[in-house]
Structures are given as C-alpha cells and as structure tokens.
Amino acid sequence: MSIQLYNTLTRKKEKFIPIEEGKVKMYVCGPTVYNYIHIGNARPVIAFDTIRRYLEYRGYEVNYVSNFTDVDDKIIKAANELNEEVGELTDRFIAAYHEDVSALGCEEATAHPRVTEHIQDIVEFIQVLIDKGFAYESHGDVYFRTREFEGYGKLSHQSIDELKVGARVEENAIKTDPLDFALWKSAKTGEISWDSPWGTGRPGWHIECSVMAKQLLGDTIDIHAGGQDLTFPHHENEIAQSEAATGKTFANYWMHNGYINIDNEKMSKSLGNFILVHEIRKQIDPKVLRFFMLSVHYRHPVNFAQELVESAANGLERIQTSYSNLQHRLSISADLAESSESWSNKIQEQINAFEKAMDDDFNTANAIASIFELSKQANVYLLEKNTDRHTLQQFIDALDLLMGVLGLPFESTDELMDSDVDKLIQERLEARKNRDFARSDEIRDELKVRGIILEDTAQGTRWKRG
C-alpha cells in the first residue's frame, strides 16, 4: 500500500509521490529562539520527526531541514531586557532547544539553517521580486504586493478580499495595501542590522523560510510542514513570494499539526498554563511525553491533562514490561526443534497493521494500538510452558522495530529491581481493591515470567525470586 497523506492545500488525502524517486525533500518550520520551547512547540517537532522516521523506514532518503529564526522583534526585545547581544541569546536558546528535543527522542535535522547565515541570499531573493514587480521599496522597507500574486489565499482557502491582516503584519500608512507584508524592515536605532540596496535593516519573518528552503532543497520541495497556526499568514506568504520569484510550485504537499490545549483550555501566558519543555521534562519522563503526543493523530488537537499523561505512562510501562519479560524468558529458554508458525503469523499481522495505520496519513494512534496488541499477544505466549528462542526473538525484534519507528527505543533491563517489584505489587493491590481482577492476574503473570513468585498471606503479599 502506498502512503496517503492529508494535503492542507487540497484539503484531502493524496498518494505521496516524491519529486525524485526514493528521496524526500522536507522543510519544517522551526522555533524563534528567544526562550525555551513550550510543549506546543514540541508537538510539531515530535510529529514530523516521527513522520520522517517512517518515511526512512519505508526506504526513502529524507533531506530534512528545520530552521531557526535567530533575528526577530521578540529576540531583539528579549536581548535588550537581558542586556545581552542577540547572538549570545540565540546561541543559548538554540543549545537549549537541541537539549530539549534530544531528550524527546528527536533526531537531528539534516540541516538547521539560521536566518543570520542567509542575509545575502535573502537580499538577492527580494531583489528578484522587485525586478518582477511583485515587491516595492518604501521608506527603507520592502513590501510584497499581495494582490499581484494570483491565487493568494489558496492554502488557507480564503479569497483575498476576505483576508484580514495576519500575525506580524502591521497596518502601515506607507504600504500600498494593508495586506502587503514586509520582506525587509529598515533598521531602528540600536537594532542589529545589515546593509542592503534599500538601506540598513533586517529580513521580515516570512521571507526567511522561502529563501532557506530554496537554498537547501531547491525551487520545489516535496513536503512543507509546521503547526496549524502557521497556515496563515506565514505559509500563505511563503507560497506567494516563492512562486512569484521562481514561477514554480513551492511545495507539493503541505502538512500541519493540530493545536495543544492544557486541561481543555488554550495554552497562554495570561492563563498561567504556559508549559516549557525545559521544566516539564524534570517532572515527566520525556519518553512518556513523546508517547502521549503520538497517542493522538497529528492533525487532531491534543489535550494535555495529568490523568491523560498518567494513562500514557502506564501504557508505555506495560509495553516495556512485556518487552522485558520477553528478554528474561529468552535468557532462560532453550532452542526447540520447531518454532510456532501460527505465532510468527500473528506477529507479522501486527507489523502489517502498524504499517497500514502509518500509511494512512501517519496515524500513530492506530499504530500504537497495533503495538499494544502485539504486546498483549506476547504476554499470552509467555504463559505457555514451552517457549522457544526463535519465537521470543521474533516478538522482541518486532517490538524493537515498531517502537523504534516511533522514536521510543526500549530500555534494556536484565532483571526487575526490588522497587519495581514493590510498585507492581502495590498496583496489583489497588486493582484487587477496585475488583479489577483481570489486571491483578495480569500483574501476577507478568511477575511470574520474570521469575518473581507471589504469596498472598493474611499479613500482605510476600515475594521471592524463583
């Protein structure tokens, strides 16, 4: 089955056909580096890292570019408040970004371009737009003539007359049209700036991604991705300026992840529910945070709530326990003359189910469901008296493979620590109090295959290693 992905541009799922067979050119909008990233920033990083991993799993060579906006109004303001040079501030938060996303299990991008590394490329790109009549200089600023680009609004599916001035697009008397957006901003006193044919200044926000994508990936790319909030005006403006300059399609597929809410409310500083990854990963295992994010389809909204995160933690732990039990049994099992073909078929069925889910617009929620089913079948197999090493290894390899695609490699554990045993016994006690006897029995069986023997007495549950 071919990969089907939802294209924001056409508002439908489409068969993914890359420009060049076997290769994918993918650009993901990165952060503006004036602070630590929050969990809203973390969602696209996790989502598109996983999509990249799956494309690689499917055999594609992925050229994955994600930028850093390292000059911007917010950055300049933050640097002034901290009495810091802009470069010092951005270097510090770029390092913090790498630390956070690495903890979340995200791979390094093929390239992480910075705006300040491409100033001359940006100036030359803007000059092309001026020469073609798509941009004009006014009082040291340069603006894009929005109405000159036929099809403006095609990504956000709005007509130009219905559009309002979007984020970071200021009403300005020196613009020809309120919808025209800045390509170059003249320097203010004391601000970081560069020379240009229109005077000293710095790039506008939207132009940077068009230029860096062109420089690193070419005139037309396969996939352009980012958060849903970037659809308009950022990505809409990218299309306009890129296609106006080159006369070619900028990106064949546009992908956007859904918003994240905190306890069913929009995350915002004013509500006091603004959560930084730098802080939350001190309280929550980053692997749990990643697993939680992937438990919802990337296009759907995510509700960050304590009980939902705890549920994800429990789910991930159960998969890890199953994997550890398989490893333990493998260490004590003998090779049998014949392995079970029926179990091999069941394992392959779940691999197929995983691939089917991911081929359908990268549905990680359904992919995880197939991993849970694989883990459940492994637990059933472990209850058999005669297990063979080949089948055990097949289960282990399948779990390694699928969890690896999701960026969630297993922790290798030789045997349960005493504290882990005590924790599971306490969970079993709670399950019995709640009359959840199925979970109680499941925990007993999990411990049994790990060589832990339970004895229920009037004084409580005792255990020993068998």
GROMACS .gro file of C-alpha atoms in nm:
model
  466
    1MET     CA    1   0.000   0.000   0.000
    2SER     CA    2   0.124   0.347  -0.083
    3ILE     CA    3   0.148   0.628   0.170
    4GLN     CA    4  -0.154   0.858   0.175
    5LEU     CA    5  -0.115   1.197   0.340
    6TYR     CA    6  -0.354   1.484   0.404
    7ASN     CA    7  -0.258   1.789   0.199
    8THR     CA    8  -0.374   2.117   0.354
    9LEU     CA    9  -0.354   2.276   0.008
   10THR     CA   10  -0.618   2.045  -0.142
   11ARG     CA   11  -0.793   1.952   0.182
   12LYS     CA   12  -0.786   1.583   0.103
   13LYS     CA   13  -0.569   1.276   0.139
   14GLU     CA   14  -0.341   1.217  -0.156
   15LYS     CA   15  -0.100   0.946  -0.262
   16PHE     CA   16   0.252   1.057  -0.175
   17ILE     CA   17   0.467   1.075  -0.486
   18PRO     CA   18   0.805   1.244  -0.431
   19ILE     CA   19   0.969   1.457  -0.696
   20GLU     CA   20   1.265   1.223  -0.714
   21GLU     CA   21   1.211   0.850  -0.669
   22GLY     CA   22   1.338   0.725  -0.335
   23LYS     CA   23   1.415   1.073  -0.199
   24VAL     CA   24   1.212   1.322   0.004
   25LYS     CA   25   1.280   1.694   0.044
   26MET     CA   26   1.109   1.807   0.364
   27TYR     CA   27   1.110   2.150   0.530
   28VAL     CA   28   0.968   2.202   0.879
   29CYS     CA   29   0.934   2.549   1.029
   30GLY     CA   30   1.145   2.574   1.343
   31PRO     CA   31   1.131   2.796   1.651
   32THR     CA   32   1.203   3.163   1.711
   33VAL     CA   33   1.483   3.129   1.963
   34TYR     CA   34   1.429   3.387   2.236
   35ASN     CA   35   1.317   3.145   2.511
   36TYR     CA   36   1.288   2.775   2.592
   37ILE     CA   37   1.041   2.588   2.373
   38HIS     CA   38   0.697   2.509   2.518
   39ILE     CA   39   0.502   2.187   2.467
   40GLY     CA   40   0.311   2.350   2.181
   41ASN     CA   41   0.646   2.387   2.001
   42ALA     CA   42   0.734   2.030   2.094
   43ARG     CA   43   0.433   1.880   1.918
   44PRO     CA   44   0.539   1.953   1.558
   45VAL     CA   45   0.897   1.853   1.640
   46ILE     CA   46   0.777   1.512   1.764
   47ALA     CA   47   0.511   1.466   1.495
   48PHE     CA   48   0.730   1.543   1.195
   49ASP     CA   49   1.032   1.363   1.341
   50THR     CA   50   0.811   1.054   1.356
   51ILE     CA   51   0.689   1.108   1.000
   52ARG     CA   52   1.048   1.144   0.886
   53ARG     CA   53   1.138   0.819   1.067
   54TYR     CA   54   0.852   0.635   0.898
   55LEU     CA   55   0.950   0.765   0.554
   56GLU     CA   56   1.301   0.634   0.623
   57TYR     CA   57   1.153   0.304   0.743
   58ARG     CA   58   0.976   0.285   0.407
   59GLY     CA   59   1.309   0.321   0.233
   60TYR     CA   60   1.318   0.691   0.147
   61GLU     CA   61   1.627   0.905   0.186
   62VAL     CA   62   1.494   1.213   0.367
   63ASN     CA   63   1.662   1.553   0.343
   64TYR     CA   64   1.505   1.712   0.650
   65VAL     CA   65   1.555   2.085   0.701
   66SER     CA   66   1.429   2.279   1.004
   67ASN     CA   67   1.525   2.642   1.055
   68PHE     CA   68   1.599   2.869   1.347
   69THR     CA   69   1.461   3.222   1.338
   70ASP     CA   70   1.750   3.400   1.508
   71VAL     CA   71   1.660   3.763   1.437
   72ASP     CA   72   1.314   3.895   1.516
   73ASP     CA   73   1.131   4.163   1.718
   74LYS     CA   74   1.086   3.928   2.013
   75ILE     CA   75   1.451   3.828   2.007
   76ILE     CA   76   1.570   4.188   2.000
   77LYS     CA   77   1.333   4.279   2.285
   78ALA     CA   78   1.448   3.982   2.498
   79ALA     CA   79   1.816   4.059   2.433
   80ASN     CA   80   1.766   4.422   2.538
   81GLU     CA   81   1.583   4.321   2.856
   82LEU     CA   82   1.862   4.080   2.949
   83ASN     CA   83   2.136   4.322   2.841
   84GLU     CA   84   2.269   4.053   2.608
   85GLU     CA   85   2.389   4.052   2.249
   86VAL     CA   86   2.136   3.900   2.008
   87GLY     CA   87   2.384   3.632   1.901
   88GLU     CA   88   2.458   3.531   2.260
   89LEU     CA   89   2.087   3.499   2.337
   90THR     CA   90   2.007   3.293   2.029
   91ASP     CA   91   2.310   3.065   2.071
   92ARG     CA   92   2.199   2.991   2.427
   93PHE     CA   93   1.843   2.904   2.334
   94ILE     CA   94   1.944   2.706   2.026
   95ALA     CA   95   2.159   2.492   2.257
   96ALA     CA   96   1.862   2.459   2.495
   97TYR     CA   97   1.639   2.359   2.202
   98HIS     CA   98   1.877   2.080   2.099
   99GLU     CA   99   1.889   1.956   2.459
  100ASP     CA  100   1.509   1.951   2.488
  101VAL     CA  101   1.430   1.783   2.156
  102SER     CA  102   1.709   1.529   2.202
  103ALA     CA  103   1.551   1.433   2.535
  104LEU     CA  104   1.221   1.390   2.347
  105GLY     CA  105   1.389   1.135   2.119
  106CYS     CA  106   1.405   1.355   1.808
  107GLU     CA  107   1.680   1.304   1.553
  108GLU     CA  108   1.899   1.590   1.432
  109ALA     CA  109   1.775   1.758   1.115
  110THR     CA  110   1.985   1.719   0.804
  111ALA     CA  111   2.035   2.096   0.832
  112HIS     CA  112   1.939   2.365   1.084
  113PRO     CA  113   1.984   2.691   0.891
  114ARG     CA  114   1.975   3.026   1.070
  115VAL     CA  115   1.836   3.345   0.920
  116THR     CA  116   2.155   3.536   1.001
  117GLU     CA  117   2.354   3.289   0.787
  118HIS     CA  118   2.146   3.371   0.478
  119ILE     CA  119   2.116   3.750   0.476
  120GLN     CA  120   2.282   3.793   0.133
  121ASP     CA  121   2.062   3.517  -0.013
  122ILE     CA  122   1.757   3.697   0.126
  123VAL     CA  123   1.864   4.032  -0.020
  124GLU     CA  124   1.913   3.874  -0.364
  125PHE     CA  125   1.575   3.697  -0.343
  126ILE     CA  126   1.398   4.022  -0.254
  127GLN     CA  127   1.567   4.198  -0.548
  128VAL     CA  128   1.427   3.934  -0.784
  129LEU     CA  129   1.076   4.007  -0.651
  130ILE     CA  130   1.126   4.382  -0.700
  131ASP     CA  131   1.256   4.330  -1.054
  132LYS     CA  132   0.950   4.118  -1.137
  133GLY     CA  133   0.710   4.380  -0.999
  134PHE     CA  134   0.598   4.172  -0.700
  135ALA     CA  135   0.765   4.394  -0.439
  136TYR     CA  136   0.836   4.762  -0.378
  137GLU     CA  137   1.057   4.976  -0.156
  138SER     CA  138   0.903   5.238   0.073
  139HIS     CA  139   1.098   5.448   0.325
  140GLY     CA  140   1.368   5.183   0.359
  141ASP     CA  141   1.121   4.895   0.395
  142VAL     CA  142   1.037   4.647   0.119
  143TYR     CA  143   0.686   4.502   0.085
  144PHE     CA  144   0.534   4.220  -0.120
  145ARG     CA  145   0.243   4.321  -0.345
  146THR     CA  146  -0.005   4.062  -0.224
  147ARG     CA  147  -0.272   4.136  -0.483
  148GLU     CA  148  -0.021   4.090  -0.766
  149PHE     CA  149   0.012   3.720  -0.686
  150GLU     CA  150  -0.276   3.534  -0.844
  151GLY     CA  151  -0.407   3.266  -0.612
  152TYR     CA  152  -0.317   3.434  -0.284
  153GLY     CA  153  -0.522   3.258  -0.016
  154LYS     CA  154  -0.518   2.915  -0.180
  155LEU     CA  155  -0.357   2.744   0.121
  156SER     CA  156  -0.587   2.894   0.384
  157HIS     CA  157  -0.880   2.868   0.140
  158GLN     CA  158  -0.982   3.231   0.167
  159SER     CA  159  -1.033   3.494  -0.100
  160ILE     CA  160  -0.801   3.790  -0.076
  161ASP     CA  161  -1.093   4.027  -0.008
  162GLU     CA  162  -1.195   3.822   0.296
  163LEU     CA  163  -0.849   3.812   0.449
  164LYS     CA  164  -0.756   4.023   0.747
  165VAL     CA  165  -0.410   4.144   0.826
  166GLY     CA  166  -0.246   3.845   0.994
  167ALA     CA  167   0.003   3.792   1.272
  168ARG     CA  168   0.321   4.002   1.244
  169VAL     CA  169   0.171   4.203   0.954
  170GLU     CA  170   0.128   4.558   1.078
  171GLU     CA  171  -0.109   4.822   0.944
  172ASN     CA  172   0.118   5.086   0.793
  173ALA     CA  173   0.041   5.406   0.603
  174ILE     CA  174   0.347   5.362   0.380
  175LYS     CA  175   0.215   5.033   0.237
  176THR     CA  176   0.018   5.029  -0.086
  177ASP     CA  177  -0.228   4.775   0.058
  178PRO     CA  178  -0.290   4.665   0.419
  179LEU     CA  179  -0.235   4.302   0.313
  180ASP     CA  180   0.110   4.371   0.173
  181PHE     CA  181   0.369   4.217   0.403
  182ALA     CA  182   0.726   4.312   0.488
  183LEU     CA  183   1.017   4.144   0.314
  184TRP     CA  184   1.275   4.384   0.457
  185LYS     CA  185   1.249   4.613   0.760
  186SER     CA  186   1.456   4.931   0.791
  187ALA     CA  187   1.677   4.942   1.098
  188LYS     CA  188   1.573   5.119   1.415
  189THR     CA  189   1.834   5.289   1.630
  190GLY     CA  190   2.044   5.038   1.821
  191GLU     CA  191   1.897   4.731   1.647
  192ILE     CA  192   2.101   4.458   1.481
  193SER     CA  193   2.106   4.526   1.106
  194TRP     CA  194   2.269   4.451   0.772
  195ASP     CA  195   2.339   4.655   0.462
  196SER     CA  196   2.108   4.626   0.161
  197PRO     CA  197   2.026   4.824  -0.157
  198TRP     CA  198   1.736   4.980   0.040
  199GLY     CA  199   1.941   5.082   0.342
  200THR     CA  200   2.039   4.905   0.663
  201GLY     CA  201   1.781   4.671   0.806
  202ARG     CA  202   1.686   4.307   0.857
  203PRO     CA  203   1.458   4.049   0.693
  204GLY     CA  204   1.086   4.022   0.753
  205TRP     CA  205   0.964   3.698   0.907
  206HIS     CA  206   0.811   3.517   0.607
  207ILE     CA  207   1.095   3.563   0.359
  208GLU     CA  208   1.344   3.357   0.560
  209CYS     CA  209   1.181   3.017   0.505
  210SER     CA  210   1.130   3.071   0.133
  211VAL     CA  211   1.498   3.156   0.090
  212MET     CA  212   1.641   2.884   0.313
  213ALA     CA  213   1.416   2.616   0.159
  214LYS     CA  214   1.526   2.723  -0.190
  215GLN     CA  215   1.894   2.731  -0.094
  216LEU     CA  216   1.896   2.390   0.075
  217LEU     CA  217   1.623   2.196  -0.106
  218GLY     CA  218   1.561   2.366  -0.441
  219ASP     CA  219   1.279   2.561  -0.605
  220THR     CA  220   1.019   2.288  -0.540
  221ILE     CA  221   1.010   2.066  -0.232
  222ASP     CA  222   0.805   1.759  -0.151
  223ILE     CA  223   0.670   1.838   0.196
  224HIS     CA  224   0.645   2.166   0.386
  225ALA     CA  225   0.523   2.123   0.742
  226GLY     CA  226   0.454   2.311   1.062
  227GLY     CA  227   0.194   2.396   1.321
  228GLN     CA  228  -0.165   2.473   1.223
  229ASP     CA  229  -0.118   2.832   1.340
  230LEU     CA  230   0.136   2.887   1.060
  231THR     CA  231  -0.108   2.817   0.778
  232PHE     CA  232  -0.197   3.187   0.759
  233PRO     CA  233  -0.024   3.419   0.718
  234HIS     CA  234   0.321   3.257   0.732
  235HIS     CA  235   0.282   2.966   0.492
  236GLU     CA  236   0.040   3.155   0.271
  237ASN     CA  237   0.303   3.428   0.231
  238GLU     CA  238   0.578   3.176   0.170
  239ILE     CA  239   0.384   3.034  -0.124
  240ALA     CA  240   0.320   3.380  -0.269
  241GLN     CA  241   0.678   3.506  -0.253
  242SER     CA  242   0.839   3.174  -0.354
  243GLU     CA  243   0.615   3.107  -0.653
  244ALA     CA  244   0.629   3.472  -0.760
  245ALA     CA  245   1.010   3.456  -0.762
  246THR     CA  246   1.059   3.117  -0.930
  247GLY     CA  247   0.741   3.066  -1.130
  248LYS     CA  248   0.731   2.711  -0.993
  249THR     CA  249   0.525   2.525  -0.733
  250PHE     CA  250   0.686   2.584  -0.394
  251ALA     CA  251   0.573   2.265  -0.215
  252ASN     CA  252   0.368   1.973  -0.341
  253TYR     CA  253   0.232   1.872   0.000
  254TRP     CA  254   0.151   2.091   0.300
  255MET     CA  255   0.117   1.925   0.641
  256HIS     CA  256   0.000   2.091   0.963
  257ASN     CA  257  -0.032   1.950   1.315
  258GLY     CA  258  -0.322   2.037   1.546
  259TYR     CA  259  -0.320   2.263   1.847
  260ILE     CA  260  -0.243   2.163   2.205
  261ASN     CA  261  -0.469   2.258   2.496
  262ILE     CA  262  -0.400   2.247   2.869
  263ASP     CA  263  -0.686   2.090   3.066
  264ASN     CA  264  -0.920   2.176   2.775
  265GLU     CA  265  -0.808   2.540   2.764
  266LYS     CA  266  -0.587   2.712   2.512
  267MET     CA  267  -0.231   2.743   2.638
  268SER     CA  268  -0.135   3.104   2.708
  269LYS     CA  269   0.083   3.303   2.946
  270SER     CA  270  -0.219   3.508   3.057
  271LEU     CA  271  -0.394   3.192   3.184
  272GLY     CA  272  -0.083   3.079   3.367
  273ASN     CA  273  -0.082   2.741   3.188
  274PHE     CA  274   0.223   2.803   2.970
  275ILE     CA  275   0.437   2.487   2.999
  276LEU     CA  276   0.803   2.485   2.897
  277VAL     CA  277   0.960   2.155   2.790
  278HIS     CA  278   1.272   2.254   2.986
  279GLU     CA  279   1.064   2.243   3.305
  280ILE     CA  280   0.809   1.969   3.236
  281ARG     CA  281   1.071   1.709   3.148
  282LYS     CA  282   1.201   1.740   3.504
  283GLN     CA  283   0.863   1.606   3.620
  284ILE     CA  284   0.762   1.379   3.333
  285ASP     CA  285   0.980   1.123   3.157
  286PRO     CA  286   1.038   1.273   2.808
  287LYS     CA  287   0.964   0.931   2.656
  288VAL     CA  288   0.622   0.944   2.822
  289LEU     CA  289   0.566   1.293   2.682
  290ARG     CA  290   0.653   1.171   2.333
  291PHE     CA  291   0.432   0.862   2.368
  292PHE     CA  292   0.148   1.084   2.491
  293MET     CA  293   0.181   1.317   2.192
  294LEU     CA  294   0.184   1.025   1.948
  295SER     CA  295  -0.124   0.867   2.107
  296VAL     CA  296  -0.330   1.126   1.916
  297HIS     CA  297  -0.328   1.169   1.538
  298TYR     CA  298  -0.101   1.459   1.447
  299ARG     CA  299  -0.380   1.662   1.281
  300HIS     CA  300  -0.612   1.638   1.581
  301PRO     CA  301  -0.596   1.863   1.888
  302VAL     CA  302  -0.419   1.726   2.196
  303ASN     CA  303  -0.544   1.790   2.548
  304PHE     CA  304  -0.256   1.795   2.795
  305ALA     CA  305  -0.405   1.680   3.127
  306GLN     CA  306  -0.245   1.496   3.418
  307GLU     CA  307  -0.474   1.194   3.403
  308LEU     CA  308  -0.414   1.152   3.029
  309VAL     CA  309  -0.036   1.176   3.072
  310GLU     CA  310  -0.053   0.921   3.355
  311SER     CA  311  -0.255   0.689   3.131
  312ALA     CA  312   0.014   0.722   2.864
  313ALA     CA  313   0.284   0.649   3.123
  314ASN     CA  314   0.101   0.332   3.230
  315GLY     CA  315   0.055   0.222   2.871
  316LEU     CA  316   0.421   0.273   2.788
  317GLU     CA  317   0.524   0.088   3.105
  318ARG     CA  318   0.308  -0.210   3.013
  319ILE     CA  319   0.473  -0.235   2.673
  320GLN     CA  320   0.816  -0.203   2.837
  321THR     CA  321   0.726  -0.474   3.091
  322SER     CA  322   0.617  -0.708   2.814
  323TYR     CA  323   0.944  -0.645   2.632
  324SER     CA  324   1.148  -0.704   2.950
  325ASN     CA  325   0.960  -1.027   3.017
  326LEU     CA  326   1.043  -1.150   2.666
  327GLN     CA  327   1.410  -1.070   2.722
  328HIS     CA  328   1.410  -1.254   3.053
  329ARG     CA  329   1.244  -1.562   2.908
  330LEU     CA  330   1.483  -1.556   2.613
  331SER     CA  331   1.775  -1.575   2.856
  332ILE     CA  332   1.646  -1.897   3.013
  333SER     CA  333   1.476  -2.070   2.715
  334ALA     CA  334   1.621  -2.344   2.506
  335ASP     CA  335   1.608  -2.375   2.127
  336LEU     CA  336   1.327  -2.604   2.020
  337ALA     CA  337   1.331  -2.811   1.705
  338GLU     CA  338   1.038  -2.621   1.556
  339SER     CA  339   0.909  -2.273   1.623
  340SER     CA  340   0.541  -2.189   1.602
  341GLU     CA  341   0.432  -2.075   1.257
  342SER     CA  342   0.100  -1.953   1.397
  343TRP     CA  343   0.276  -1.716   1.637
  344SER     CA  344   0.502  -1.594   1.357
  345ASN     CA  345   0.191  -1.515   1.152
  346LYS     CA  346   0.033  -1.327   1.444
  347ILE     CA  347   0.346  -1.117   1.486
  348GLN     CA  348   0.350  -1.033   1.114
  349GLU     CA  349  -0.018  -0.939   1.128
  350GLN     CA  350   0.058  -0.666   1.383
  351ILE     CA  351   0.353  -0.537   1.181
  352ASN     CA  352   0.118  -0.517   0.883
  353ALA     CA  353  -0.144  -0.339   1.096
  354PHE     CA  354   0.119  -0.087   1.210
  355GLU     CA  355   0.224  -0.015   0.852
  356LYS     CA  356  -0.137   0.017   0.738
  357ALA     CA  357  -0.203   0.275   1.010
  358MET     CA  358   0.109   0.476   0.929
  359ASP     CA  359   0.043   0.457   0.555
  360ASP     CA  360  -0.293   0.621   0.626
  361ASP     CA  361  -0.172   0.977   0.691
  362PHE     CA  362   0.072   0.864   0.960
  363ASN     CA  363  -0.195   0.757   1.209
  364THR     CA  364   0.024   0.699   1.513
  365ALA     CA  365  -0.280   0.642   1.738
  366ASN     CA  366  -0.379   0.332   1.541
  367ALA     CA  367  -0.014   0.231   1.503
  368ILE     CA  368   0.022   0.231   1.882
  369ALA     CA  369  -0.292   0.018   1.907
  370SER     CA  370  -0.119  -0.247   1.697
  371ILE     CA  371   0.182  -0.235   1.932
  372PHE     CA  372  -0.047  -0.284   2.231
  373GLU     CA  373  -0.198  -0.587   2.056
  374LEU     CA  374   0.149  -0.724   1.981
  375SER     CA  375   0.246  -0.677   2.347
  376LYS     CA  376  -0.075  -0.849   2.458
  377GLN     CA  377  -0.003  -1.147   2.233
  378ALA     CA  378   0.350  -1.163   2.370
  379ASN     CA  379   0.209  -1.186   2.723
  380VAL     CA  380  -0.019  -1.471   2.615
  381TYR     CA  381   0.273  -1.652   2.453
  382LEU     CA  382   0.482  -1.614   2.767
  383LEU     CA  383   0.222  -1.812   2.962
  384GLU     CA  384   0.293  -2.119   2.753
  385LYS     CA  385   0.507  -2.383   2.923
  386ASN     CA  386   0.730  -2.442   2.623
  387THR     CA  387   0.857  -2.124   2.462
  388ASP     CA  388   1.132  -2.129   2.203
  389ARG     CA  389   1.404  -1.874   2.150
  390HIS     CA  390   1.318  -1.812   1.785
  391THR     CA  391   0.961  -1.701   1.857
  392LEU     CA  392   1.069  -1.497   2.158
  393GLN     CA  393   1.327  -1.322   1.940
  394GLN     CA  394   1.062  -1.254   1.676
  395PHE     CA  395   0.846  -1.078   1.936
  396ILE     CA  396   1.146  -0.880   2.062
  397ASP     CA  397   1.254  -0.781   1.711
  398ALA     CA  398   0.902  -0.673   1.615
  399LEU     CA  399   0.862  -0.457   1.925
  400ASP     CA  400   1.210  -0.309   1.873
  401LEU     CA  401   1.127  -0.231   1.511
  402LEU     CA  402   0.790  -0.064   1.564
  403MET     CA  403   0.880   0.131   1.877
  404GLY     CA  404   1.198   0.243   1.702
  405VAL     CA  405   0.994   0.391   1.417
  406LEU     CA  406   0.805   0.594   1.679
  407GLY     CA  407   1.132   0.713   1.833
  408LEU     CA  408   1.072   0.516   2.151
  409PRO     CA  409   1.355   0.262   2.184
  410PHE     CA  410   1.337   0.025   2.478
  411GLU     CA  411   1.544   0.048   2.788
  412SER     CA  412   1.743  -0.270   2.834
  413THR     CA  413   1.671  -0.431   3.171
  414ASP     CA  414   1.822  -0.757   3.282
  415GLU     CA  415   1.600  -0.803   3.584
  416LEU     CA  416   1.344  -0.614   3.785
  417MET     CA  417   1.473  -0.403   4.070
  418ASP     CA  418   1.318  -0.465   4.412
  419SER     CA  419   1.149  -0.124   4.392
  420ASP     CA  420   0.992  -0.221   4.057
  421VAL     CA  421   0.852  -0.540   4.209
  422ASP     CA  422   0.711  -0.347   4.506
  423LYS     CA  423   0.550  -0.097   4.269
  424LEU     CA  424   0.379  -0.371   4.068
  425ILE     CA  425   0.259  -0.543   4.386
  426GLN     CA  426   0.107  -0.215   4.504
  427GLU     CA  427  -0.062  -0.171   4.166
  428ARG     CA  428  -0.196  -0.527   4.195
  429LEU     CA  429  -0.332  -0.448   4.543
  430GLU     CA  430  -0.512  -0.141   4.410
  431ALA     CA  431  -0.653  -0.344   4.121
  432ARG     CA  432  -0.793  -0.604   4.362
  433LYS     CA  433  -0.949  -0.331   4.576
  434ASN     CA  434  -1.117  -0.197   4.263
  435ARG     CA  435  -1.225  -0.553   4.171
  436ASP     CA  436  -1.016  -0.532   3.855
  437PHE     CA  437  -0.920  -0.895   3.880
  438ALA     CA  438  -0.809  -0.916   3.517
  439ARG     CA  439  -0.534  -0.659   3.583
  440SER     CA  440  -0.448  -0.826   3.913
  441ASP     CA  441  -0.397  -1.159   3.738
  442GLU     CA  442  -0.205  -0.990   3.458
  443ILE     CA  443   0.044  -0.842   3.705
  444ARG     CA  444   0.088  -1.180   3.879
  445ASP     CA  445   0.159  -1.339   3.540
  446GLU     CA  446   0.399  -1.061   3.441
  447LEU     CA  447   0.596  -1.117   3.761
  448LYS     CA  448   0.587  -1.492   3.724
  449VAL     CA  449   0.755  -1.491   3.384
  450ARG     CA  450   1.023  -1.262   3.533
  451GLY     CA  451   1.092  -1.518   3.800
  452ILE     CA  452   0.905  -1.342   4.080
  453ILE     CA  453   0.682  -1.566   4.292
  454LEU     CA  454   0.400  -1.402   4.489
  455GLU     CA  455   0.246  -1.539   4.808
  456ASP     CA  456  -0.071  -1.375   4.941
  457THR     CA  457  -0.088  -1.401   5.321
  458ALA     CA  458  -0.301  -1.250   5.598
  459GLN     CA  459  -0.011  -1.011   5.663
  460GLY     CA  460   0.005  -0.900   5.298
  461THR     CA  461   0.175  -1.011   4.979
  462ARG     CA  462   0.519  -1.161   5.004
  463TRP     CA  463   0.750  -1.226   4.712
  464LYS     CA  464   1.069  -1.410   4.627
  465ARG     CA  465   1.280  -1.469   4.322
  466GLY     CA  466   1.225  -1.814   4.178
   0.00000   0.00000   0.00000
